[in-house]
Amino acid sequence: MKNMITVKVKARKADPLKCACDVLCVGVWAQEKLDKFAKQVDDALAGGIGKLIELGDFKGSVATSALLYGNDGIPAKRVLLVGLGEKKKAKLDTVRDAASLASLKAVEIKAENVCMAMHYSFGGKFDIAQVAQATAEGIYMGSYRYDEFVAEDKKDGRVDEVLFEVVESDSNKLRKMRKGVDGGVVIGQSQSLARTLCNRPANYVYPQVFADEAKKLAKQTDGLSCTVFDEKQLEAKKMGGIIAVGKGSVNKPRMIILKYSPKNKAAEKLPTVGIIGKAITFDSGGISLKPGAAMDEMKMDMTGGAAVLGAMKAIAELRLGVNVYGVICAAENSLSGESYRPGDIITTYSGKTVEVLNTDAEGRIVLCDGIAYAKEIGCEPIIDIATLTGACMVALGKHKASLMSNDAKLIKQLQGASVKSGEALWHMPCGDEYAEEIKSKIADLKNIGSKWGGSCTAGSFLGEFAGETKWAHLDIAGKMDASEPMKKIMSAGSLGFGVRLFVAFIDGLAKKK
Ligand code: BES
Ligand code: ZN
Ligand code: ZN
């Protein structure tokens, strides 16, 4: 990555009240008296925090912060108060979001050395290692900036490198926290990688570039290997879905397969999970061309694929004890004399034929080949992830991603991972009547249903390819980029949604065994 901010995160034994840093970050609950630690900071600041609250300038609400300046009572140059909201509503996500906001602000004020002490507010409420992990994840979320094409002197004045230290004076706690921080660093860096791939424009990231990135990752990472099918191999394998979608572009499609196997011998006998990502490096809609407004955002239509890549990086670096295949279906949906057309009938990798009625419903057409391939290589369960439909945002807004599945246990497991990772999912229906809507009169399936329930018919289309195999589908269209309220705690552009969710899901499976 060129000229992007370097973020370092460490756990360190120190008394936060004695840290000479640019900013000391402290959590404050809403509608509560200052907790023990915040009170100590307040005393050191000669009652500055209390005054701020008394005047009503800071209430401790979520996604709010206030900056105070150190004096002789405290070596920190500044104290950043971060609102934690109501204590009874606190979740692990509260820690993550608070750390994200603190880091966003710290970068804004050009801090180079930041002491994080928000975890003091969560004493006893959650497992300290999990609090530390969420803190480190939040630090990466908030400090990330996408500015690699911005001139050095115009990069919002930000510094090139920031060190965040999660400081704790109790060595017993610190030992557990260090493990959490280290895990959070791996996950945070993986999420940032996904964000950068999505934020990079489509003239820089096209299917071959995505493939190169996956190859590079596999080379750098123990336990990870990568295979790429280029357009010739896709033709030879008769992967008709991904070929059709990619045909209109000079940037030819690729199927990218990342394989992770844990080191232990017993792993050979374990089931293999398949995670399949939609990576449309640009979605113009094809011949069913999209309107011009906001079409640029479709450079992020590869968010599902980026989530798979990021998750594979984290899963391998954390050496989780489950076999995982990551299958990334990369294509550019462009229009030219060679593009696939409305009315075309294509034969997908599974052998099922699809009548194309709208070339803009392309995600399901690339994914069905990915799902069929994952089935062939023995993956179960299979989970696909895609910025699949605008209809998903009509249904859920931009606050949650939709979850569809043919298996009750898998739904529960993913919902559990969602709570743990803070990446919100909402269970929606698929199959049954929805599946009826995508039956074609002249082919096995058609690629769009009726006017209504577009997210559910899209999910049902994919479900037809999973068949009896345990499968789930995540429509993350609404989580493609930052909108309110996320915009308050993360910079604009890609959210890198899905990385944390997959890691939590796979970690959950590994711990069960
Ligand atoms: N990539 C889009 C969906 C999308 C839109 C994601 C906006 C994120 C933000 C997808 O390929 C698409 O165009 N879907 C169509 C399907 C329709 C033609 C049935 C849509 O949602 O309009
Ligand atoms: Zn589309
Ligand atoms: Zn798309």
XYZ file of C-alpha atoms and ligand atoms in Angstrom:
537
model
C 0.000 0.000 0.000
C 1.320 3.413 -0.922
C 1.506 6.182 1.643
C -1.226 4.832 3.874
C -1.249 5.428 7.596
C 0.708 2.865 9.632
C -1.058 1.828 12.804
C 0.688 -0.016 15.619
C -1.186 -1.428 18.574
C 0.396 -2.830 21.728
C -0.566 -3.750 25.251
C 1.769 -2.223 27.853
C 2.097 -2.342 31.613
C 1.779 1.204 32.821
C -0.364 3.415 34.948
C -2.413 5.449 32.450
C -2.348 8.394 34.839
C 1.422 8.460 34.468
C 1.636 8.108 30.688
C 3.258 10.946 28.803
C 1.315 10.570 25.559
C -0.362 12.844 23.033
C -3.819 11.650 24.062
C -5.165 9.540 26.877
C -8.563 8.025 25.976
C -11.036 7.521 28.814
C -14.566 6.086 28.712
C -17.505 7.873 30.348
C -20.921 6.304 30.946
C -24.088 8.287 30.319
C -26.403 8.979 33.263
C -23.923 7.655 35.824
C -21.490 9.077 38.275
C -17.926 8.948 36.969
C -16.534 5.452 37.524
C -13.439 4.868 39.639
C -10.901 5.371 36.889
C -12.628 8.361 35.247
C -12.816 9.924 38.708
C -9.061 9.551 39.135
C -8.510 11.283 35.803
C -10.994 13.960 36.825
C -9.098 14.543 40.061
C -5.847 14.814 38.136
C -7.496 17.385 35.875
C -8.728 19.350 38.882
C -12.360 18.483 38.227
C -12.297 19.322 34.502
C -14.406 16.320 33.509
C -17.003 16.970 36.171
C -17.268 20.581 35.042
C -17.790 19.551 31.427
C -20.583 17.198 32.420
C -22.124 19.687 34.830
C -22.310 22.304 32.086
C -24.019 19.779 29.830
C -21.233 19.988 27.237
C -20.635 16.260 27.390
C -23.181 13.636 28.383
C -21.374 10.376 27.758
C -23.735 9.428 24.921
C -22.494 6.891 22.371
C -20.598 8.250 19.379
C -19.742 11.495 21.198
C -16.429 12.665 22.552
C -14.830 15.669 24.232
C -11.255 16.830 24.381
C -9.617 18.225 27.506
C -6.116 19.456 28.017
C -3.669 18.051 30.519
C -2.100 20.166 33.206
C 0.500 19.551 35.859
C -1.636 16.813 37.382
C -1.268 14.502 34.418
C 1.564 13.976 31.926
C -0.804 13.267 28.981
C -1.014 16.302 26.684
C -4.720 15.754 26.151
C -7.517 13.638 27.565
C -10.148 12.396 25.164
C -13.428 11.472 26.783
C -15.391 8.888 24.852
C -19.109 8.383 25.446
C -20.091 4.790 26.276
C -23.857 5.333 26.517
C -26.046 3.743 29.177
C -24.216 1.149 31.216
C -27.111 -1.322 31.222
C -27.138 -1.370 27.413
C -23.396 -2.035 27.121
C -22.232 -4.820 24.824
C -18.816 -5.868 23.630
C -19.590 -3.720 20.627
C -19.687 -0.685 22.929
C -15.979 -1.187 23.588
C -15.217 -1.631 19.885
C -17.171 1.433 18.811
C -15.691 3.577 21.581
C -12.165 2.542 20.565
C -13.038 3.289 16.953
C -14.310 6.775 17.742
C -11.312 7.491 19.978
C -8.929 6.432 17.197
C -10.772 8.425 14.539
C -10.417 11.529 16.730
C -6.806 10.759 17.665
C -5.810 10.639 13.988
C -7.819 13.814 13.367
C -5.771 15.700 15.948
C -2.541 14.223 14.555
C -1.655 12.263 17.661
C 1.340 9.965 17.280
C 1.229 8.314 20.643
C -2.126 7.335 22.101
C -2.931 5.670 25.436
C -6.134 3.682 25.428
C -7.714 3.172 28.818
C -11.394 2.711 27.984
C -11.247 -0.893 29.149
C -11.092 0.366 32.752
C -14.798 1.224 32.455
C -15.708 -2.377 31.609
C -14.073 -4.015 34.612
C -15.929 -7.220 35.509
C -18.620 -6.690 32.878
C -16.979 -8.727 30.122
C -14.057 -11.079 29.740
C -10.969 -8.855 29.759
C -9.309 -10.624 26.796
C -12.449 -10.020 24.716
C -12.523 -6.380 25.776
C -8.889 -6.043 24.718
C -9.584 -7.737 21.371
C -12.536 -5.453 20.683
C -10.376 -2.458 21.617
C -7.678 -3.410 19.113
C -10.292 -4.077 16.401
C -11.845 -0.694 17.111
C -8.476 1.037 16.884
C -8.004 -0.248 13.335
C -11.593 0.612 12.390
C -11.288 4.205 13.534
C -7.743 5.079 12.533
C -8.081 3.796 8.961
C -7.977 6.402 6.189
C -8.082 5.754 2.464
C -5.847 8.432 0.953
C -3.242 6.682 -1.181
C -3.959 8.957 -4.154
C -3.964 12.175 -2.153
C -0.879 14.414 -2.314
C 1.316 14.106 0.775
C 0.715 17.682 1.896
C -3.053 17.368 1.518
C -3.603 14.187 3.507
C -5.801 15.981 5.999
C -2.586 16.791 7.883
C -2.531 13.308 9.364
C 0.622 11.668 10.674
C 2.165 8.691 8.869
C 2.445 6.457 11.882
C 0.444 6.181 15.091
C 1.185 4.036 18.095
C -1.783 2.995 20.207
C -0.987 1.493 23.581
C -3.604 -0.289 25.604
C -2.245 0.522 29.034
C -2.962 -1.459 32.172
C -1.186 -1.348 35.511
C -2.349 -4.734 36.806
C 0.031 -7.375 35.399
C -2.450 -10.209 35.947
C -4.979 -8.497 33.745
C -2.338 -7.446 31.263
C -1.327 -11.022 30.508
C -4.854 -11.863 29.351
C -5.239 -8.559 27.590
C -2.104 -9.010 25.553
C -3.578 -12.134 23.922
C -6.774 -10.245 23.145
C -4.898 -7.284 21.696
C -2.769 -9.540 19.485
C -5.877 -11.269 18.099
C -7.584 -7.929 17.566
C -4.551 -6.644 15.661
C -4.730 -9.569 13.220
C -8.464 -9.077 12.702
C -8.168 -5.291 12.461
C -5.397 -5.467 9.865
C -7.397 -8.014 7.854
C -10.451 -5.772 7.890
C -8.302 -2.828 6.754
C -6.945 -4.904 3.860
C -10.526 -5.635 2.767
C -11.394 -1.936 3.024
C -8.449 -0.869 0.902
C -9.254 -3.388 -1.829
C -12.818 -2.063 -1.941
C -11.852 1.607 -1.784
C -9.331 1.275 -4.591
C -10.966 2.214 -7.864
C -11.805 -0.303 -10.553
C -9.018 0.878 -12.854
C -6.605 -0.332 -10.177
C -8.436 -3.393 -8.870
C -9.765 -5.758 -11.520
C -10.015 -9.557 -11.357
C -6.352 -10.286 -12.109
C -5.231 -7.744 -9.504
C -7.509 -9.404 -6.965
C -5.962 -12.745 -7.881
C -2.434 -11.338 -7.488
C -3.369 -9.997 -4.073
C -4.644 -13.444 -3.023
C -1.487 -15.129 -4.337
C 0.676 -12.651 -2.462
C -1.271 -13.267 0.731
C -0.925 -17.042 0.399
C 2.820 -16.710 -0.149
C 3.201 -14.621 2.990
C 0.951 -16.740 5.192
C 1.590 -20.132 6.771
C -1.117 -22.718 6.106
C -2.637 -20.771 3.220
C -2.462 -21.737 -0.456
C -4.020 -20.163 -3.521
C -5.196 -21.395 -6.913
C -6.491 -19.097 -9.647
C -8.565 -20.114 -12.655
C -8.022 -17.685 -15.526
C -10.454 -17.232 -18.415
C -9.056 -20.247 -20.305
C -9.392 -22.510 -17.295
C -12.868 -21.176 -16.579
C -13.819 -22.027 -20.194
C -12.264 -25.487 -19.930
C -14.190 -26.136 -16.719
C -17.406 -24.789 -18.261
C -17.970 -22.231 -15.531
C -20.633 -20.583 -17.661
C -21.928 -18.146 -15.034
C -18.721 -16.322 -14.216
C -17.667 -16.391 -17.893
C -20.938 -14.780 -19.029
C -20.756 -11.947 -16.497
C -17.096 -11.240 -17.246
C -17.393 -11.400 -21.030
C -18.067 -7.723 -21.698
C -14.861 -6.489 -20.111
C -11.262 -6.480 -21.297
C -10.420 -7.340 -17.690
C -11.165 -11.041 -17.803
C -12.786 -12.940 -14.913
C -10.971 -15.098 -12.375
C -12.033 -17.635 -9.833
C -9.711 -17.435 -6.843
C -9.497 -20.314 -4.403
C -7.754 -19.860 -1.071
C -7.285 -22.935 1.063
C -6.462 -22.924 4.737
C -5.612 -26.083 6.658
C -4.565 -26.090 10.284
C -1.288 -27.835 11.018
C -2.546 -30.675 13.208
C -3.103 -34.083 11.624
C -6.561 -34.456 13.122
C -7.663 -31.537 10.958
C -7.745 -33.798 7.914
C -10.806 -35.443 9.353
C -12.567 -32.196 10.180
C -15.333 -30.833 7.959
C -14.365 -28.102 5.530
C -16.186 -24.802 5.555
C -16.568 -22.922 2.263
C -16.896 -19.144 2.218
C -17.789 -17.750 -1.186
C -17.503 -14.064 -2.053
C -18.949 -11.941 -4.826
C -16.144 -9.827 -6.256
C -17.578 -7.726 -9.047
C -14.709 -5.269 -9.378
C -17.081 -2.848 -11.075
C -20.811 -3.252 -11.652
C -22.030 -1.013 -14.457
C -25.129 -3.192 -14.742
C -23.958 -4.382 -18.160
C -26.455 -4.006 -21.018
C -29.153 -3.473 -18.367
C -27.127 -0.367 -17.559
C -27.406 1.276 -14.161
C -28.374 4.944 -13.876
C -25.399 7.315 -13.590
C -26.011 8.598 -10.060
C -23.652 6.985 -7.559
C -22.496 4.418 -10.107
C -18.948 5.061 -8.898
C -19.849 3.272 -5.669
C -20.037 0.063 -7.663
C -16.242 -0.173 -7.424
C -17.133 -1.632 -4.007
C -19.294 -4.408 -5.465
C -16.407 -6.695 -4.571
C -17.000 -6.317 -0.832
C -18.028 -9.976 -0.422
C -14.842 -11.163 -2.126
C -12.743 -8.752 -0.054
C -14.387 -10.082 3.116
C -13.424 -13.618 2.110
C -9.823 -12.577 1.418
C -9.571 -10.634 4.681
C -11.163 -13.451 6.665
C -8.796 -16.054 5.173
C -5.836 -13.886 6.186
C -7.083 -13.605 9.765
C -8.168 -17.259 10.051
C -4.726 -18.414 8.896
C -2.765 -15.939 11.014
C -4.785 -16.893 14.069
C -4.292 -20.571 13.163
C -7.903 -21.440 13.861
C -8.536 -25.177 13.999
C -10.926 -25.616 11.060
C -10.350 -26.328 7.359
C -11.607 -23.423 5.288
C -11.852 -22.784 1.570
C -12.332 -19.208 0.433
C -13.732 -18.988 -3.088
C -13.750 -15.556 -4.707
C -15.740 -15.058 -7.901
C -14.115 -12.053 -9.557
C -15.456 -10.403 -12.701
C -16.128 -6.942 -14.066
C -19.710 -6.417 -15.211
C -19.093 -4.174 -18.169
C -20.789 -3.508 -21.463
C -19.414 -3.964 -24.935
C -20.198 -5.914 -28.061
C -19.153 -9.015 -26.188
C -21.332 -8.551 -23.113
C -23.914 -11.113 -22.160
C -27.431 -9.942 -22.953
C -30.932 -9.984 -21.520
C -32.587 -13.070 -22.981
C -29.368 -15.122 -23.130
C -29.526 -18.611 -21.668
C -26.332 -19.707 -19.991
C -25.245 -23.099 -18.694
C -23.681 -22.704 -15.269
C -20.982 -24.900 -13.715
C -23.611 -26.991 -11.943
C -25.226 -27.844 -15.276
C -28.333 -25.803 -14.444
C -29.387 -23.384 -17.172
C -30.246 -19.761 -16.395
C -32.293 -17.348 -18.457
C -30.786 -13.892 -18.019
C -33.534 -11.305 -17.768
C -31.425 -8.527 -16.313
C -27.665 -8.341 -16.697
C -27.496 -6.181 -13.556
C -28.498 -9.189 -11.452
C -24.998 -10.542 -12.070
C -23.835 -11.341 -8.542
C -25.993 -14.459 -8.278
C -24.692 -15.624 -11.663
C -21.030 -15.549 -10.632
C -21.780 -16.922 -7.165
C -23.709 -19.936 -8.391
C -20.520 -21.227 -10.026
C -18.594 -20.582 -6.809
C -21.171 -22.472 -4.767
C -21.225 -25.386 -7.224
C -17.433 -25.540 -7.108
C -17.337 -25.421 -3.294
C -19.830 -28.298 -3.221
C -17.724 -30.300 -5.635
C -14.619 -29.968 -3.464
C -16.581 -31.130 -0.449
C -17.281 -27.940 1.507
C -20.068 -27.995 4.079
C -21.394 -25.666 5.328
C -21.153 -23.166 2.496
C -21.652 -19.495 3.254
C -21.797 -16.926 0.510
C -21.412 -13.198 1.016
C -22.365 -10.517 -1.479
C -23.456 -6.946 -2.062
C -26.283 -8.638 -3.877
C -29.404 -6.483 -3.979
C -30.655 -2.942 -3.572
C -33.831 -4.623 -2.315
C -31.979 -5.751 0.811
C -31.489 -2.099 1.732
C -35.166 -1.391 1.054
C -36.018 -4.146 3.529
C -33.456 -3.510 6.282
C -32.008 -0.087 5.669
C -28.254 0.215 5.894
C -28.081 -0.968 9.490
C -28.041 -4.729 9.088
C -27.101 -7.361 6.531
C -29.590 -10.087 5.702
C -29.059 -13.734 6.520
C -30.833 -16.554 4.700
C -30.194 -20.232 5.144
C -31.534 -23.753 4.716
C -30.269 -24.855 8.133
C -31.521 -23.791 11.575
C -28.276 -24.602 13.387
C -26.195 -22.626 10.927
C -28.512 -19.653 11.407
C -27.941 -19.808 15.178
C -24.179 -20.103 14.766
C -24.033 -17.131 12.427
C -26.265 -15.075 14.684
C -23.919 -15.882 17.576
C -20.922 -14.796 15.497
C -22.798 -11.639 14.580
C -23.275 -10.678 18.232
C -19.657 -11.437 19.044
C -18.223 -9.556 16.099
C -20.639 -6.640 16.157
C -21.495 -7.172 12.491
C -25.272 -7.150 12.529
C -27.360 -9.738 10.680
C -31.094 -10.158 10.346
C -32.694 -13.465 9.424
C -34.881 -13.291 6.310
C -36.836 -15.982 4.457
C -35.906 -17.759 1.234
C -36.925 -20.856 -0.723
C -40.599 -21.946 -0.955
C -42.710 -19.286 -2.721
C -39.638 -17.161 -3.392
C -37.981 -20.038 -5.212
C -41.121 -20.456 -7.344
C -40.625 -16.912 -8.633
C -37.297 -17.668 -10.253
C -38.412 -20.689 -12.295
C -38.084 -20.050 -16.005
C -40.306 -21.407 -18.753
C -37.400 -21.895 -21.135
C -34.514 -22.707 -18.739
C -34.094 -24.189 -15.259
C -34.030 -20.762 -13.617
C -34.275 -17.072 -14.466
C -32.095 -14.522 -12.768
C -34.789 -12.200 -11.404
C -38.117 -12.668 -9.625
C -41.101 -10.323 -9.346
C -41.029 -6.693 -8.259
C -41.233 -7.607 -4.566
C -38.881 -9.307 -2.116
C -35.835 -8.955 -4.354
C -33.347 -9.885 -1.645
C -35.269 -13.087 -0.881
C -35.613 -14.182 -4.500
C -31.890 -13.511 -5.036
C -31.063 -15.627 -1.989
C -33.423 -18.344 -3.213
C -31.639 -18.413 -6.555
C -28.390 -19.218 -4.731
C -30.143 -21.745 -2.514
C -31.058 -23.735 -5.638
C -27.348 -24.328 -6.214
C -26.631 -25.297 -2.620
C -29.370 -27.954 -2.772
C -29.194 -30.224 0.280
C -25.810 -28.919 1.391
C -25.977 -26.768 4.528
C -25.784 -23.238 3.254
C -26.242 -19.645 4.286
C -26.327 -16.425 2.319
C -25.352 -12.962 3.550
C -26.607 -9.998 1.533
C -24.343 -7.155 2.641
C -25.432 -4.493 0.128
C -26.367 -2.107 2.938
C -23.022 -2.592 4.668
C -20.927 -1.839 1.602
C -19.912 1.605 2.820
C -20.143 3.845 5.863
C -23.451 5.601 6.444
C -24.954 7.097 9.599
C -24.414 6.244 12.415
C -21.232 4.316 11.435
C -19.902 7.470 9.765
C -19.481 9.004 13.192
C -16.951 6.373 14.218
C -15.350 5.309 10.925
C -14.051 7.250 7.937
C -16.033 7.317 4.689
C -15.857 4.498 2.153
C -15.736 0.751 2.607
C -16.528 -0.819 5.991
C -14.785 -4.096 5.236
C -17.896 -5.828 6.544
C -17.799 -9.592 6.973
C -14.186 -10.156 8.021
C -14.925 -10.016 11.744
C -18.114 -12.037 11.303
C -16.361 -14.898 9.503
C -13.512 -14.975 12.005
C -15.977 -15.151 14.907
C -17.944 -17.884 13.113
C -14.898 -20.045 12.343
C -13.483 -19.425 15.815
C -16.802 -20.625 17.251
C -16.572 -23.858 15.233
C -12.942 -24.374 16.252
C -13.756 -23.962 19.943
C -16.605 -26.468 19.731
C -14.266 -29.232 18.653
N -24.456 -4.756 -6.912
C -25.847 -4.564 -7.082
C -26.600 -4.376 -5.760
C -26.204 -3.171 -4.958
C -26.776 -1.941 -5.198
C -25.300 -3.295 -3.925
C -26.409 -0.842 -4.436
C -24.928 -2.200 -3.163
C -25.482 -0.980 -3.413
C -26.447 -5.768 -7.804
O -25.635 -6.401 -8.714
C -27.654 -5.262 -8.557
O -27.483 -4.443 -9.401
N -28.811 -5.783 -8.215
C -30.011 -5.377 -8.824
C -30.881 -6.602 -9.026
C -32.108 -6.356 -9.859
C -31.710 -6.080 -11.299
C -32.979 -7.569 -9.775
C -30.700 -4.374 -7.909
O -30.658 -4.558 -6.699
O -31.234 -3.409 -8.420
Zn -25.722 -5.531 -10.675
Zn -23.550 -6.212 -8.371
